[in-house]
Rosetta silent file (secondary structure, phi, psi, omega in degrees, C-alpha in Angstrom):
SEQUENCE: MIIPVILAGGAGTRLWPMSTEDKPKQFHNMSGGGTLLEETIKRIKPLSPEEIIIVSSGKYEELSLSEIKKTGLNGTILSEPAAKNTAAAVLYAAFFLKKKYGDPVMAVLPADHFIKDTKSFVSVISKAIPLADKDYLSTIGIKPEYPETGYGYIKGTELVDGALKVDKITEKPPLKIAQQYIKEGNFYWNSGIFVWKTSVIIEWFKKLLPDMYKQFLNLETLSHEEIASNDKRIWDIKSKIYSSIKSISIDKGILENSDNRMVIPAEFGWADLGSWKSVDDILKPDSSENRTQSPGNSIFVKSNNCTILSEGMTIALVGVSNITVVQSGNDILVIDKDSSQDVRDVVDIIKNKK
SCORE:     score description
SCORE:     0.000 S_00000001
   1 L     0.000  141.352  171.219   35.681   14.625   24.946 S_00000001
   2 E  -143.046  134.847 -170.687   32.370   13.275   26.457 S_00000001
   3 E  -113.039   99.662  179.204   30.090   11.183   24.461 S_00000001
   4 E   -57.701  119.005  165.965   26.331   10.967   25.617 S_00000001
   5 E  -124.431   99.551  172.041   25.222    7.313   25.614 S_00000001
   6 E   -82.831  123.486  174.404   21.377    6.863   25.727 S_00000001
   7 E   -81.069  111.364 -169.453   19.728    3.947   26.927 S_00000001
   8 L  -142.239   50.799  169.133   16.315    3.555   25.391 S_00000001
   9 L   -79.505  -21.668 -152.799   15.509   -0.216   25.497 S_00000001
  10 L   -76.305  151.138  176.855   12.617   -0.235   28.093 S_00000001
  11 L   -78.676  -54.238 -179.907    8.866   -1.136   27.149 S_00000001
  12 L    65.191   62.481 -178.414    7.395    0.758   29.896 S_00000001
  13 H   -70.776  -11.263  175.861    4.155   -1.194   30.158 S_00000001
  14 H   -79.808   10.995  171.992    2.749    0.824   32.776 S_00000001
  15 H  -108.435   15.237  171.645    2.299    3.702   29.990 S_00000001
  16 L   -68.974  131.696   35.645   -0.248    1.807   27.754 S_00000001
  17 L  -108.600  -14.455  176.916   -1.602    2.560   25.152 S_00000001
  18 L   -65.786  -57.686  171.614    1.231    4.906   24.421 S_00000001
  19 L   -70.549  116.904  176.799    3.909    2.536   25.640 S_00000001
  20 L  -140.152  162.878 -157.898    4.049   -0.531   23.751 S_00000001
  21 L   -90.988  -14.978  158.180    6.629   -3.208   22.941 S_00000001
  22 L   -79.216  -35.619 -168.945    6.340   -1.743   19.088 S_00000001
  23 L  -139.585   48.911  164.161    6.465    1.611   20.080 S_00000001
  24 L    -6.287  161.648 -170.313    7.850    2.535   23.813 S_00000001
  25 H   -63.914  -40.049 -175.768    7.180    5.475   25.886 S_00000001
  26 H   -57.008  -18.805  177.539   10.502    6.992   24.533 S_00000001
  27 H  -107.623   26.277  178.114    9.193    7.664   21.028 S_00000001
  28 L  -108.110  152.419  165.892    6.005    9.292   22.329 S_00000001
  29 L  -104.002  104.154  172.091    5.469   12.826   22.769 S_00000001
  30 L   -88.666  -14.879 -178.338    4.144   13.347   26.551 S_00000001
  31 L  -111.044   -9.022 -166.947    5.221   16.873   27.355 S_00000001
  32 L    69.250   27.894 -179.543    4.153   18.618   24.155 S_00000001
  33 L  -124.815   -1.678  177.021    7.754   19.467   23.370 S_00000001
  34 L   112.835  141.303  176.993    8.489   16.325   21.246 S_00000001
  35 L   -27.392  142.972 -179.323    9.091   12.607   21.970 S_00000001
  36 H   -48.018  -41.272 -176.495   11.166   11.671   25.115 S_00000001
  37 H   -81.553  -25.627  172.348   13.954   10.521   23.421 S_00000001
  38 H   -67.105  -45.234 -178.656   14.095   13.693   20.991 S_00000001
  39 H   -60.195  -54.762  176.869   13.915   15.814   24.312 S_00000001
  40 H   -42.296  -58.792 -146.629   17.004   13.686   25.642 S_00000001
  41 H   -77.584  -48.116 -173.279   18.969   14.158   22.919 S_00000001
  42 H   -49.933  -43.678 -159.685   18.180   18.119   22.373 S_00000001
  43 H   -59.285  -26.985 -171.189   19.030   18.612   26.090 S_00000001
  44 H   -95.948  -21.772 -175.496   22.551   17.494   25.639 S_00000001
  45 H   -47.380  -39.494 -177.699   23.383   19.477   22.340 S_00000001
  46 H   -70.883    8.718 -177.144   24.849   22.151   24.189 S_00000001
  47 H   -92.702  -28.351 -172.943   27.626   19.795   25.330 S_00000001
  48 L    40.605   62.968  178.720   28.411   19.813   21.750 S_00000001
  49 L   -69.745  148.837  179.318   29.087   16.032   21.612 S_00000001
  50 L   -57.413  -41.254  161.956   30.967   14.242   18.731 S_00000001
  51 L  -159.308 -171.979  179.581   27.738   12.057   18.145 S_00000001
  52 E  -115.697  130.059  166.138   25.160   10.331   20.105 S_00000001
  53 E   -83.714  127.153  162.441   25.402    6.621   21.239 S_00000001
  54 E  -114.852   96.995 -172.947   21.783    5.027   21.459 S_00000001
  55 E   -92.914  116.274 -176.294   21.743    1.438   22.961 S_00000001
  56 E  -153.888  172.800 -178.365   18.293    0.013   22.234 S_00000001
  57 E   -54.765  139.301  172.084   16.281   -3.334   20.884 S_00000001
  58 H   -44.046  -50.767 -166.860   17.249   -4.014   17.139 S_00000001
  59 H   -58.024  -21.103  173.153   13.395   -3.564   16.482 S_00000001
  60 H  -109.071   22.370  173.758   13.763   -0.036   17.470 S_00000001
  61 H   -34.103  -72.171  166.243   16.606    0.905   15.196 S_00000001
  62 H   -39.845  -56.747  164.291   14.759    2.848   12.755 S_00000001
  63 H   -59.038   -9.111  179.431   12.716    4.794   15.317 S_00000001
  64 H  -107.871  -24.327  170.818   15.858    6.014   17.030 S_00000001
  65 H   -74.207  -21.837  161.050   17.735    6.822   14.141 S_00000001
  66 H   -66.559  -30.691  175.740   14.840    9.311   13.065 S_00000001
  67 H   -76.589  -28.203 -174.340   14.830   10.915   16.333 S_00000001
  68 H   -65.061  -42.175 -155.061   18.571   11.664   16.092 S_00000001
  69 H   -68.539  -34.919  174.974   17.940   12.946   12.475 S_00000001
  70 H   -51.836  -28.272 -169.363   15.542   15.618   14.072 S_00000001
  71 L  -102.248   -0.660 -178.103   18.185   17.173   16.100 S_00000001
  72 L    68.400   23.315 -165.243   20.917   17.429   13.345 S_00000001
  73 L  -116.746  167.898  175.296   23.500   15.962   15.364 S_00000001
  74 L   -76.631  151.507 -168.857   25.484   12.851   14.306 S_00000001
  75 E  -158.581  142.329  172.521   24.455    9.166   15.699 S_00000001
  76 E  -123.459  149.910  170.683   25.080    5.410   16.143 S_00000001
  77 E  -126.384  130.463 -162.308   22.658    3.025   17.244 S_00000001
  78 E  -109.137  105.746 -168.248   24.024    0.037   19.075 S_00000001
  79 E  -108.844  135.392  176.242   21.118   -2.563   18.900 S_00000001
  80 E   -91.876  142.046  168.484   20.894   -5.418   21.336 S_00000001
  81 L   -51.600  -55.687 -179.803   20.107   -8.891   20.723 S_00000001
  82 L  -136.789  158.255  171.771   18.081   -9.387   23.915 S_00000001
  83 L   -94.098  124.345 -163.398   17.267   -7.252   26.865 S_00000001
  84 L  -126.154    1.095  179.848   19.765   -7.692   29.463 S_00000001
  85 L    85.358  178.706  174.938   19.319   -4.513   31.652 S_00000001
  86 H   -32.201  -57.471  157.654   21.547   -1.740   32.304 S_00000001
  87 H   -55.789  -44.339  167.127   24.681   -3.213   32.428 S_00000001
  88 H   -37.209  -49.561  177.897   24.804   -5.029   29.659 S_00000001
  89 H   -59.981  -49.098 -161.028   23.935   -1.691   27.546 S_00000001
  90 H   -74.237  -37.013  179.112   26.482    0.263   29.288 S_00000001
  91 H   -72.726  -32.451  174.876   29.526   -2.178   28.755 S_00000001
  92 H   -58.303  -29.829 -157.466   28.219   -2.726   25.069 S_00000001
  93 H   -98.947   -9.600 -173.424   28.404    0.908   24.545 S_00000001
  94 H   -65.759  -74.039  165.300   31.808    0.969   26.544 S_00000001
  95 H   -28.557  -66.206  167.663   33.554   -1.454   23.984 S_00000001
  96 H   -35.005  -65.638 -169.489   32.404    0.664   21.323 S_00000001
  97 H   -61.051  -44.137 -170.200   33.688    4.134   22.318 S_00000001
  98 H   -62.943  -39.792  156.471   37.102    2.352   23.353 S_00000001
  99 H   -40.458  -68.962 -172.315   37.444    1.246   19.763 S_00000001
 100 H   -83.780  -21.126  178.432   36.455    4.455   18.159 S_00000001
 101 H  -130.919   -3.012 -172.193   37.602    6.936   20.467 S_00000001
 102 L    64.709  -80.655  161.746   39.953    5.445   22.986 S_00000001
 103 L  -142.392   74.151 -179.067   38.870    6.861   26.358 S_00000001
 104 L   -69.215  158.673  159.580   36.289    9.549   26.062 S_00000001
 105 E   -90.435  138.619  167.210   33.996   10.241   29.182 S_00000001
 106 E  -104.885  143.264  173.829   30.637    8.874   28.869 S_00000001
 107 E  -107.085   95.753 -171.370   27.428   10.303   30.001 S_00000001
 108 E   -80.646  114.448 -178.696   24.864    7.508   30.577 S_00000001
 109 E  -114.673  137.563  167.565   21.477    9.010   30.037 S_00000001
 110 E   -89.361  142.766 -175.709   17.846    7.295   30.142 S_00000001
 111 L   -73.926  -12.170 -151.005   15.736    7.927   27.182 S_00000001
 112 L  -115.611   11.170 -177.537   12.484    7.931   29.016 S_00000001
 113 E   -90.558  159.780  163.068   13.172   11.056   31.769 S_00000001
 114 E  -119.795  139.482  176.992   11.855   14.597   31.830 S_00000001
 115 E  -133.948  105.608 -160.398   14.019   17.533   32.751 S_00000001
 116 L   -59.998  -56.184 -176.522   12.542   20.874   33.032 S_00000001
 117 L   -86.968   84.574 -160.028   15.868   23.005   33.293 S_00000001
 118 H   -66.002  -27.014 -179.353   18.101   22.091   30.335 S_00000001
 119 H   -67.124  -58.145  166.373   20.613   25.120   31.513 S_00000001
 120 H   -38.976  -53.957  167.904   20.838   23.493   35.002 S_00000001
 121 H   -44.839  -57.908 -176.915   21.299   20.182   33.477 S_00000001
 122 H   -65.071  -37.376  162.650   24.197   20.950   31.227 S_00000001
 123 H   -51.555  -54.314 -136.236   25.882   22.666   34.477 S_00000001
 124 H  -102.677  -44.799 -179.520   25.409   19.848   36.309 S_00000001
 125 H   -63.085  -53.571 -158.889   26.954   17.259   33.447 S_00000001
 126 H   -70.233  -32.023  169.990   29.799   19.534   32.886 S_00000001
 127 H   -48.832  -34.590 -165.192   30.684   19.437   36.816 S_00000001
 128 H   -83.046  -18.829 -177.220   30.835   15.639   36.594 S_00000001
 129 H   -56.340  -65.201 -179.078   33.615   15.761   33.508 S_00000001
 130 H   -34.687  -39.761 -168.129   36.419   16.728   36.046 S_00000001
 131 H   -83.343  -16.312  167.454   35.442   14.307   38.394 S_00000001
 132 H   -66.501  -33.373  169.965   35.565   11.610   35.494 S_00000001
 133 H   -51.644  -36.960 -167.805   38.972   12.961   34.802 S_00000001
 134 L   -93.851    5.739  176.358   39.889   11.961   38.463 S_00000001
 135 L    61.476   44.233  168.547   38.496    8.245   37.730 S_00000001
 136 L   -81.267  149.267  163.290   35.324    9.114   39.879 S_00000001
 137 E  -117.553   99.526 -171.913   32.167    7.215   38.886 S_00000001
 138 E   -99.464  141.353 -176.473   29.693   10.150   39.262 S_00000001
 139 E  -119.289  144.814  158.981   25.868    9.795   39.579 S_00000001
 140 E   -94.177  126.949 -172.150   23.071   12.853   39.871 S_00000001
 141 E  -112.590  150.954  176.574   21.144   12.767   42.712 S_00000001
 142 E  -105.498  126.292  165.343   17.738   14.752   43.015 S_00000001
 143 L   -49.537  117.048 -160.830   16.804   16.221   46.105 S_00000001
 144 L   -86.553  145.716 -176.011   13.735   14.085   47.100 S_00000001
 145 L   -98.845   -8.620 -176.709   10.472   16.059   47.610 S_00000001
 146 L  -172.736  140.782 -179.918    8.842   13.078   49.269 S_00000001
 147 L   -53.772   49.467 -177.606    9.489    9.626   50.359 S_00000001
 148 L   -57.901  105.865 -170.649    8.985    7.922   47.185 S_00000001
 149 L   -74.787   -8.927  174.854    9.382    3.892   47.300 S_00000001
 150 L   -72.760  -27.130 -164.432    9.791    3.647   43.514 S_00000001
 151 L  -128.525  148.300 -164.007   13.395    5.069   43.177 S_00000001
 152 L   -94.562  154.385 -175.440   16.642    4.144   44.695 S_00000001
 153 E  -106.269  176.741 -178.899   18.349    6.493   47.021 S_00000001
 154 E  -138.793  128.394 -179.159   22.074    7.593   47.373 S_00000001
 155 E  -109.111  111.671 -175.558   23.517    8.764   50.782 S_00000001
 156 E   -93.792  168.099 -162.213   26.322   11.480   50.188 S_00000001
 157 E  -150.436 -125.097 -176.654   28.912   12.297   52.956 S_00000001
 158 E   -45.614  131.541  174.155   32.233   14.274   52.493 S_00000001
 159 E   -88.461  134.035 -174.662   32.070   17.088   49.996 S_00000001
 160 E  -145.222  109.428  173.649   35.078   16.759   47.711 S_00000001
 161 L    75.063   16.923  179.016   35.356   19.016   44.399 S_00000001
 162 L   100.694  -10.534 -170.830   31.721   20.193   44.520 S_00000001
 163 E  -117.680  179.115  173.813   30.351   16.699   44.609 S_00000001
 164 E  -118.913  139.408  169.757   29.611   14.204   47.495 S_00000001
 165 E   -74.994  156.001 -177.731   31.244   10.802   48.297 S_00000001
 166 E  -100.066  135.380  177.433   28.816    8.370   48.310 S_00000001
 167 E   -86.911  -41.591 -167.762   28.458    6.202   51.434 S_00000001
 168 E  -140.223  140.353  163.659   25.598    4.071   50.528 S_00000001
 169 E  -132.119  120.395  171.021   23.065    3.322   47.431 S_00000001
 170 E  -118.495  148.317 -174.459   19.959    1.427   48.087 S_00000001
 171 L   -96.901  107.614 -170.874   17.615    0.369   45.918 S_00000001
 172 L    65.498   77.490 -174.340   13.679    1.025   46.078 S_00000001
 173 L   -80.604  146.844  158.222   13.434    1.310   50.005 S_00000001
 174 L   -59.265  151.457 -164.402   10.311    0.423   51.952 S_00000001
 175 H   -59.735  -25.420 -163.191    8.106    3.654   52.813 S_00000001
 176 H   -87.049  -44.192  169.901    9.328    3.439   56.681 S_00000001
 177 H   -64.748  -43.224  165.138   12.949    3.569   55.220 S_00000001
 178 H   -66.054  -35.153  162.728   12.352    6.215   52.786 S_00000001
 179 H   -61.812  -31.147  166.224   10.983    8.328   55.208 S_00000001
 180 H   -60.664  -11.423  175.376   13.888    8.044   57.445 S_00000001
 181 H   -98.117  -23.057  178.081   16.134    8.964   54.752 S_00000001
 182 H   -64.920  -55.362  172.373   14.067   12.116   53.685 S_00000001
 183 L   -50.581  -34.050  175.952   14.367   12.872   57.638 S_00000001
 184 L   -72.210  -46.722  166.148   18.342   12.431   57.661 S_00000001
 185 L   102.031  -31.850 -163.864   18.323   15.077   54.918 S_00000001
 186 L   -97.242   23.554  178.490   21.864   13.457   53.297 S_00000001
 187 E  -132.380  155.165 -153.311   20.138   11.459   50.798 S_00000001
 188 L  -127.592  119.301  176.766   19.389   11.662   47.125 S_00000001
 189 E   -47.006  121.002 -161.490   17.204   10.319   44.640 S_00000001
 190 E   -94.947  122.262 -179.857   19.412    8.216   41.981 S_00000001
 191 E   -68.165  -39.542 -172.767   18.487    9.943   38.938 S_00000001
 192 E    86.021   26.111  176.422   20.021    6.969   36.600 S_00000001
 193 E  -104.494  118.575  172.768   22.164    9.797   35.214 S_00000001
 194 E  -145.684  142.890 -177.817   26.065    8.811   35.285 S_00000001
 195 E  -111.793  150.767  178.599   29.339   10.232   34.241 S_00000001
 196 E   176.965  148.560 -179.311   32.568    8.243   33.882 S_00000001
 197 E   -65.728  152.080  179.293   35.728    7.601   31.795 S_00000001
 198 H   -78.262  -30.583  175.963   35.292    4.781   29.609 S_00000001
 199 H   -77.027  -22.376 -170.876   38.397    2.939   30.510 S_00000001
 200 H   -70.546  -32.815 -172.319   37.478    3.431   34.204 S_00000001
 201 H   -91.246  -21.215  173.462   34.001    1.675   34.171 S_00000001
 202 H   -56.960  -36.063 -176.211   35.513   -1.135   31.832 S_00000001
 203 H   -67.252  -37.641  174.220   37.689   -1.705   34.740 S_00000001
 204 H   -72.691  -17.445  176.630   34.947   -2.066   37.187 S_00000001
 205 H   -77.208  -30.695 -177.544   33.132   -4.634   35.032 S_00000001
 206 H   -53.063  -46.816  179.568   36.415   -6.633   35.194 S_00000001
 207 H   -79.536  -33.140 -168.318   36.651   -6.534   39.035 S_00000001
 208 H   -99.126  -48.664 -178.415   32.858   -6.687   39.696 S_00000001
 209 L  -105.451   65.130  179.826   31.011   -8.349   36.783 S_00000001
 210 H   -70.819  -26.654  175.873   33.915  -10.648   35.446 S_00000001
 211 H   -81.390  -20.420  177.451   32.059  -13.289   33.633 S_00000001
 212 H   -91.716  -29.690  177.424   29.874  -10.555   31.632 S_00000001
 213 H   -51.148  -49.436 -150.935   33.516   -8.567   30.853 S_00000001
 214 H   -70.928  -49.385 -160.419   34.798  -12.056   29.844 S_00000001
 215 H   -77.658  -35.338  179.562   31.606  -12.688   27.221 S_00000001
 216 H   -68.470  -38.543  176.676   32.357   -8.547   25.721 S_00000001
 217 H   -26.621  -41.987  168.168   35.850   -9.620   25.369 S_00000001
 218 L   -44.289  -31.439  160.875   34.520  -11.091   22.201 S_00000001
 219 L   -70.947  -23.109 -166.081   34.183   -7.732   20.650 S_00000001
 220 L   -61.686   -9.283 -179.682   37.688   -6.747   21.392 S_00000001
 221 L   -93.966  -14.467 -163.575   39.031   -8.138   17.917 S_00000001
 222 L   -99.301  149.641  175.056   36.337   -6.073   15.951 S_00000001
 223 L   -92.095  169.343 -164.126   36.568   -2.576   14.988 S_00000001
 224 H   -66.577  -20.921  168.001   33.755    0.058   16.111 S_00000001
 225 H   -54.574  -54.364 -173.035   32.313   -0.251   12.444 S_00000001
 226 H   -74.448  -25.923  173.500   31.608   -3.857   13.061 S_00000001
 227 H   -63.328  -33.783  174.333   30.506   -3.692   16.849 S_00000001
 228 H   -97.923    7.014  163.198   27.764   -1.629   15.612 S_00000001
 229 L   -68.559  163.741 -176.360   26.882   -3.610   12.680 S_00000001
 230 L  -119.127   10.451  175.230   23.862   -6.052   12.262 S_00000001
 231 L   -74.760  163.780 -164.067   25.253   -8.294    9.617 S_00000001
 232 H   -42.038  -54.565 -175.543   24.833  -11.822   10.239 S_00000001
 233 H   -48.313  -98.953 -168.705   28.520  -13.014   11.392 S_00000001
 234 H   -28.131  -43.653 -164.843   28.476  -10.052   13.945 S_00000001
 235 H   -65.423  -21.161  169.960   25.116  -10.253   14.894 S_00000001
 236 H   -53.296  -64.544 -171.969   25.899  -14.082   15.906 S_00000001
 237 H   -61.129  -31.411  169.239   28.616  -12.890   17.994 S_00000001
 238 H   -68.077  -42.768  177.953   26.423  -10.368   19.887 S_00000001
 239 H   -50.453  -63.325 -179.063   23.550  -13.087   20.073 S_00000001
 240 H   -34.439  -67.630  175.062   26.176  -15.400   21.856 S_00000001
 241 H   -38.277  -73.179 -172.617   27.354  -12.806   24.100 S_00000001
 242 H   -66.764   -9.347  172.883   23.912  -11.801   25.384 S_00000001
 243 H   -75.193  -32.891  158.257   22.652  -15.450   25.846 S_00000001
 244 L   -53.855   -8.293 -156.125   25.731  -15.871   28.232 S_00000001
 245 L  -129.050  136.368  161.651   25.123  -12.992   30.594 S_00000001
 246 L   -57.118  159.136  171.410   23.208  -12.410   33.480 S_00000001
 247 L  -107.372  117.350 -164.267   20.385   -9.468   33.534 S_00000001
 248 L  -149.444  137.101  161.262   21.763   -6.784   36.137 S_00000001
 249 L   -68.983  132.117  169.303   21.492   -3.125   36.521 S_00000001
 250 H   -34.120  -60.339 -160.257   24.406   -0.944   36.400 S_00000001
 251 H   -67.741  -33.830  167.620   23.589    0.564   39.681 S_00000001
 252 H   -45.528  -57.753 -162.472   23.372   -3.250   41.182 S_00000001
 253 H   -77.429  -54.544 -178.850   26.232   -4.861   39.405 S_00000001
 254 L   -92.644  -76.198 -165.346   28.771   -1.555   39.801 S_00000001
 255 H   -39.455  -58.571 -161.690   27.574    1.205   41.849 S_00000001
 256 H   -68.020  -12.012 -158.174   26.526   -0.392   44.690 S_00000001
 257 H  -105.514  -27.825  169.905   29.773   -2.295   44.963 S_00000001
 258 L   -73.957  178.829 -158.516   32.310    0.177   43.886 S_00000001
 259 L  -140.133   -1.560  165.000   34.596    2.401   46.223 S_00000001
 260 L  -135.059   71.220  174.232   35.170    5.841   44.064 S_00000001
 261 E  -105.453  147.610 -179.716   31.677    7.030   43.814 S_00000001
 262 E  -127.915  119.785  161.259   30.456   10.879   43.756 S_00000001
 263 E   -94.556  126.122  155.049   26.845   12.140   43.979 S_00000001
 264 E   -91.431  107.656 -171.284   26.194   15.499   42.459 S_00000001
 265 E   -63.113  147.413 -179.740   23.281   16.995   44.251 S_00000001
 266 E  -151.291  146.069  170.393   20.899   18.591   41.464 S_00000001
 267 L  -131.728  110.690 -169.533   17.668   20.243   41.240 S_00000001
 268 L  -144.464   11.382 -175.197   16.720   20.724   37.379 S_00000001
 269 L    74.620   79.951 -171.957   12.697   19.717   37.379 S_00000001
 270 E  -116.056  144.572  167.005   13.378   16.056   37.092 S_00000001
 271 E  -163.749  138.929  178.678   10.726   13.288   36.725 S_00000001
 272 E  -100.504  127.904 -173.371   11.290    9.810   35.789 S_00000001
 273 L   -83.113   78.786 -167.331    8.251    8.895   33.756 S_00000001
 274 L  -114.043    4.244  177.159    7.389    5.510   35.093 S_00000001
 275 L  -152.594  179.104 -175.548    3.361    5.969   35.295 S_00000001
 276 L   -88.639  -25.878  172.724    0.502    8.016   34.134 S_00000001
 277 L   -56.509  -29.893 -168.130    0.273    9.570   37.665 S_00000001
 278 H   -87.736  -13.652  171.919    4.086   10.726   37.342 S_00000001
 279 H   -63.903  -11.242 -161.020    3.023   12.323   33.777 S_00000001
 280 H   -86.640  -46.251 -162.009    0.957   14.985   35.812 S_00000001
 281 L   -66.732   -2.998  178.739    4.536   16.312   37.076 S_00000001
 282 L  -127.427   -7.228  170.629    5.417   17.543   33.749 S_00000001
 283 L  -112.914  146.541  175.627    2.242   19.207   32.220 S_00000001
 284 L   -72.575  101.030 -166.480    1.232   22.527   33.316 S_00000001
 285 L   -69.948  149.366  179.203   -2.042   22.516   34.839 S_00000001
 286 L   -61.678 -154.049 -178.290   -5.012   24.892   34.203 S_00000001
 287 L   -79.169  -33.694 -173.475   -6.923   27.125   36.806 S_00000001
 288 L   -91.667   -0.954 -167.069   -8.942   23.586   37.455 S_00000001
 289 L    48.573   37.136  163.009   -5.790   21.659   37.667 S_00000001
 290 L   -90.076  129.371  179.218   -6.429   19.996   34.429 S_00000001
 291 E  -119.453  163.889 -175.108   -3.856   18.908   32.025 S_00000001
 292 E  -166.025  151.545 -177.520   -2.903   18.086   28.452 S_00000001
 293 L  -109.914   -7.878  173.095   -0.163   17.605   26.290 S_00000001
 294 L  -143.719   83.682 -168.386   -2.548   18.511   23.167 S_00000001
 295 L   -65.509  -29.516  176.669   -4.539   21.653   24.054 S_00000001
 296 L   -58.034  -33.219 -165.602   -5.780   21.343   20.349 S_00000001
 297 L  -112.730    1.347 -179.259   -7.502   18.007   20.926 S_00000001
 298 E  -118.117  135.781  178.461   -8.638   18.450   24.511 S_00000001
 299 E  -124.766  162.527 -177.791  -11.903   19.743   26.257 S_00000001
 300 E  -155.261  104.381  171.791  -12.676   20.034   29.862 S_00000001
 301 E  -124.183  139.650  166.241  -15.922   21.366   31.191 S_00000001
 302 L    59.677   24.045  172.560  -16.868   21.410   34.732 S_00000001
 303 L  -115.059  136.355  174.077  -14.070   19.054   35.356 S_00000001
 304 E  -132.137  149.648 -177.788  -11.228   19.208   37.635 S_00000001
 305 E    64.308   50.940 -178.463   -7.738   17.406   38.486 S_00000001
 306 E  -123.295  162.480  176.538   -8.046   15.523   35.284 S_00000001
 307 E  -141.823  116.083 -169.355   -5.661   14.605   32.755 S_00000001
 308 E  -107.021  120.881 -176.310   -5.872   14.209   28.670 S_00000001
 309 E  -113.752  109.438 -178.862   -3.168   12.587   26.468 S_00000001
 310 L  -134.927  147.481 -179.150   -4.099   12.379   22.916 S_00000001
 311 L  -104.579   18.371 -179.905   -2.338   11.370   19.687 S_00000001
 312 L   152.505  -40.569 -173.931   -4.945   12.719   17.350 S_00000001
 313 L   -79.109  131.511  162.853   -8.485   12.044   18.786 S_00000001
 314 L   -70.417  120.383 -178.210  -10.491   14.786   20.287 S_00000001
 315 E  -114.391  122.184 -172.496  -11.333   13.925   23.792 S_00000001
 316 E  -109.731  141.766 -178.335  -13.873   15.968   26.049 S_00000001
 317 E  -127.980  137.358 -164.124  -14.314   15.272   29.693 S_00000001
 318 E  -135.855   94.600  169.760  -17.563   16.617   31.475 S_00000001
 319 L    78.565   16.853  169.145  -18.315   16.801   35.072 S_00000001
 320 L  -105.769  168.447  172.712  -15.517   14.586   36.164 S_00000001
 321 E  -156.077  162.670  172.927  -12.378   14.548   38.390 S_00000001
 322 E    46.329   54.458  163.648   -9.107   12.853   39.322 S_00000001
 323 E  -119.280  175.215  162.721   -9.182   10.785   36.019 S_00000001
 324 E  -151.547  121.460 -173.852   -6.708   10.363   33.067 S_00000001
 325 E  -104.610  137.669 -174.353   -7.665    9.699   29.558 S_00000001
 326 E  -135.887  111.894 -177.960   -4.960    8.334   27.102 S_00000001
 327 E   -98.669  110.171  170.189   -5.458    8.101   23.559 S_00000001
 328 E  -147.841  136.412 -177.811   -2.838    6.234   21.111 S_00000001
 329 L    34.117 -114.979 -170.196   -4.017    4.927   17.753 S_00000001
 330 L   -94.968   -0.872 -165.921   -7.332    2.871   18.324 S_00000001
 331 E  -120.788  139.922 -175.017   -6.843    2.175   22.108 S_00000001
 332 E  -131.031  134.177 -172.807   -8.130    4.369   24.949 S_00000001
 333 E  -123.189  121.414  170.518   -7.196    3.993   28.428 S_00000001
 334 E  -108.501  130.455  169.184   -9.529    5.724   31.339 S_00000001
 335 E  -148.456  158.412  177.326   -8.198    5.375   34.794 S_00000001
 336 E   -82.533  151.504 -169.702   -8.652    6.950   38.235 S_00000001
 337 L   -57.760  -25.351 -167.097   -5.422    8.722   38.845 S_00000001
 338 L   -79.143  -13.738 -165.654   -4.964    6.738   42.132 S_00000001
 339 L  -121.258   41.138 -169.673   -5.004    3.398   40.046 S_00000001
 340 L   -91.100  -20.244 -178.534   -2.198    4.307   37.832 S_00000001
 341 H   -67.942  -19.641 -156.200   -0.158    1.482   39.103 S_00000001
 342 H   -97.528    1.792 -173.610   -2.509   -0.923   37.971 S_00000001
 343 H   -65.401  -39.908  176.708   -2.274   -0.309   34.194 S_00000001
 344 H   -55.346  -32.310  170.969    0.090   -3.220   33.857 S_00000001
 345 H   -58.694  -31.376 -167.276   -2.876   -5.760   34.798 S_00000001
 346 H   -81.796  -31.439  171.560   -4.677   -4.318   31.830 S_00000001
 347 H   -55.671  -58.140  175.889   -1.345   -5.065   29.601 S_00000001
 348 H   -54.936  -33.303  154.801   -1.336   -8.828   30.974 S_00000001
 349 H   -61.956  -32.599  173.903   -5.159   -9.167   29.848 S_00000001
 350 H   -74.876  -36.667  175.370   -4.483   -8.010   26.441 S_00000001
 351 H   -71.517  -28.793  176.544   -1.520  -10.374   26.093 S_00000001
 352 H   -69.199  -35.653 -174.164   -3.653  -13.415   27.447 S_00000001
 353 H   -69.625  -19.650  167.136   -6.135  -12.504   24.956 S_00000001
 354 L   -66.533    0.000    0.000   -3.685  -12.513   22.229 S_00000001
């Protein structure tokens, strides 16, 4: 049995104005094919999961439930009292799954990634299941196309059962190191997609993050219904757990230090949507390299290499190049594509004004 666990708690400030604390990027349609969370759920449907688990902030519970309903699958939302990075989210889900199903295989998936080839994606996840049954911790590695410094890198070595043993994992290296990795050829981008048995990941938490593990043991006496509940007594227990643990990623806390890691190389049109420039990777360009997820609301005249993302307004670009225009509600962003990392500054200015 495989149960997908979707991590959907991030705010994604670099994708303002669509992505805000009230409604983060995973709840927006950026590709033209549905919201990012909806697409994440739909692409795992061929695996026929018993249910979908979404770990997110309590304030996104209704939004998350509505995305599950669109797909016709069963689902449970595990609401976090605070954002404590991906390690806490994974362990929270693991304790829930242990109570409800015993020892299923977990497929951990970010809610905000784009994957073009769903068939290949399902095939790769299917390859990871027998590895999980052998107690391996598997991650999906993407063949790097350029020396990106915003991604983690995984070095693969010996081939075993259609996957590579992991030699090391490096988080966001500087450009010179990333260039060296590309040159060596046996490095892969860390997609943040993981597959493992519930019991195995819990044991690794016990070994490598014992303080966090001890705090989550407070869920051990609860039923799976109670673990998923938001009633005051249970919420107080979970709030106490989250206030007592450190914020750390699953990569840093577990993957970098465990010794039974595998990487499965994959090429299925993967994009981590971390900036407006990266959104270009998922939108089909016209003959002038212009892109949009809403062709009915977008007009390009004598313009090239421009992108429009509209959530209702008609936007026209005339005689311009290399800019992105984003509209969400009453907010509009206009940026040079080479300045997409600076959107965080806008968010900071807005917060200061408030």
